[in-house]
Each structure stands twice: as C-alpha cells, then as structure tokens.
C-alpha cells in the first residue's frame, strides 16, 4: 500500500518568513495530492491540492509543487502570519486504491509574531 | 462546498458499552464514506471504507467486529464502537467521497470519544 512521509515534524518561523513542508510517497499510481490544515480539535481543512498531470499550483500565499519522477511534493507558504499556526498534513490517493487518502505524519507549524 | 456532519461531537461512555457515531452528507449523495481515527498529536489513520449498500472494507489491523460500519443510504454512514475500552478513546472523523468519482473528500467535524 501507499506510504507517505512528511518532514519536518515541527517548524517554527518568524512572521513574514516562508515555510516549506516536504512529503514523499511510495505508490507510483498515486495521482491526487491534497494538503490539509488542522487546528486543535477541528476537522482537517483542505487548503490546496494538486493532480499528477500538473507540476505546480498556486493560490495566493500557498503553493504546491509535485515531482512525479522523484515521488515527492512540497507545500510552500509565503509571508507567514500567526493565523497560519496549525498542524499541516499532506496526503496521497489514487483511483486504483479507491481514492483512499494516506496521510503523512503531520507538521506542527508555529509562526512567531 | 459539500457539507458533512457528525453526531455526536463528543461522547463519554463506560468501558464495555457500545457507542454509535453518525456521519451524514447534507447536500450531496455520497456513495463512498471513509472513517478515520486520530490519536492525540498523531496523524489520521484510515479505519475503513464504506460503500452504500455493501459491506465496509477494513484496513489491516482494524477489527471489523469491534468497529461496525453501516452505510444504509447515500447520505448516512454509522460507526459503532462495540465493547469500548479506554484504548478506543480517540478522535473519530468521517469523510464523504467526492461526487461523481472526484478525488476530493469532505470531512465531518469529528467525534471525540472518551471511554472511562
């Protein structure tokens, strides 16, 4: 089955700086890669996603890049703000596996004002 | 966007009793629903995939007789934790599969289960 690894597990940045989180996956059949933000006790919230036919996607301060050959994808947050502090999860899925999401271990991001 | 609700949002039960959690898709028909468990400071782990009108598919290591899943309609799936033990205390989250086979999943708000 799919295995997703996520690094780093914690990330502390100064407000205004950029944050980068990296994930690798094992199943070459995976073709959908969402990123979620989760605040304590709340549901995961989709912040951006990318499909395997695209190498990069951007939405305001958030961008995701995908390298299918190397089987890794990354989340980039620019101009970080204190409200960006949360736990971020990457995930991967494929139609072949019934669209099941396999999550990375999570990254706890702290943006210091 | 699609809305998924869960009930209850939190529940406390005694060891040995059973607890039922409901997951509803409010504004779309979900042929597939997923159940996840999340322990404190850990990631979401898929427990099972539930398809309307058929038996759930459980992930390796998840006891199907302990975690009973029913998906009786296109808008409702239930998870029953039977003979609950303190180690079953966790955050249980459901999600509904994207409409028309789309990739995106829509998550419920989660249910905090505490077994005493």
mmCIF file of N, CA and C in Angstrom, chain A residues 24-25 67-72:
data_model
loop_
_atom_site.group_PDB
_atom_site.id
_atom_site.type_symbol
_atom_site.label_atom_id
_atom_site.label_comp_id
_atom_site.label_asym_id
_atom_site.label_seq_id
_atom_site.Cartn_x
_atom_site.Cartn_y
_atom_site.Cartn_z
ATOM 1 N N UNK A 24 7.096 12.717 0.751
ATOM 2 C CA UNK A 24 7.410 11.718 -0.268
ATOM 3 C C UNK A 24 6.366 10.625 -0.212
ATOM 4 N N UNK A 25 6.114 10.001 -1.348
ATOM 5 C CA UNK A 25 5.150 8.905 -1.394
ATOM 6 C C UNK A 25 5.770 7.726 -2.112
ATOM 7 N N UNK A 67 6.830 16.542 -7.957
ATOM 8 C CA UNK A 67 7.827 15.894 -8.801
ATOM 9 C C UNK A 67 7.470 14.418 -8.861
ATOM 10 N N UNK A 68 6.809 14.029 -9.939
ATOM 11 C CA UNK A 68 6.344 12.644 -10.052
ATOM 12 C C UNK A 68 7.494 11.658 -10.164
ATOM 13 N N UNK A 69 8.540 12.075 -10.839
ATOM 14 C CA UNK A 69 9.674 11.168 -11.038
ATOM 15 C C UNK A 69 10.299 10.799 -9.699
ATOM 16 N N UNK A 70 10.478 11.818 -8.869
ATOM 17 C CA UNK A 70 11.105 11.603 -7.563
ATOM 18 C C UNK A 70 10.082 11.204 -6.508
ATOM 19 N N UNK A 71 8.816 11.253 -6.847
ATOM 20 C CA UNK A 71 7.729 10.933 -5.916
ATOM 21 C C UNK A 71 7.793 11.813 -4.669
ATOM 22 N N UNK A 72 7.887 13.116 -4.898
ATOM 23 C CA UNK A 72 7.751 13.999 -3.752
ATOM 24 C C UNK A 72 7.019 15.265 -4.134
#
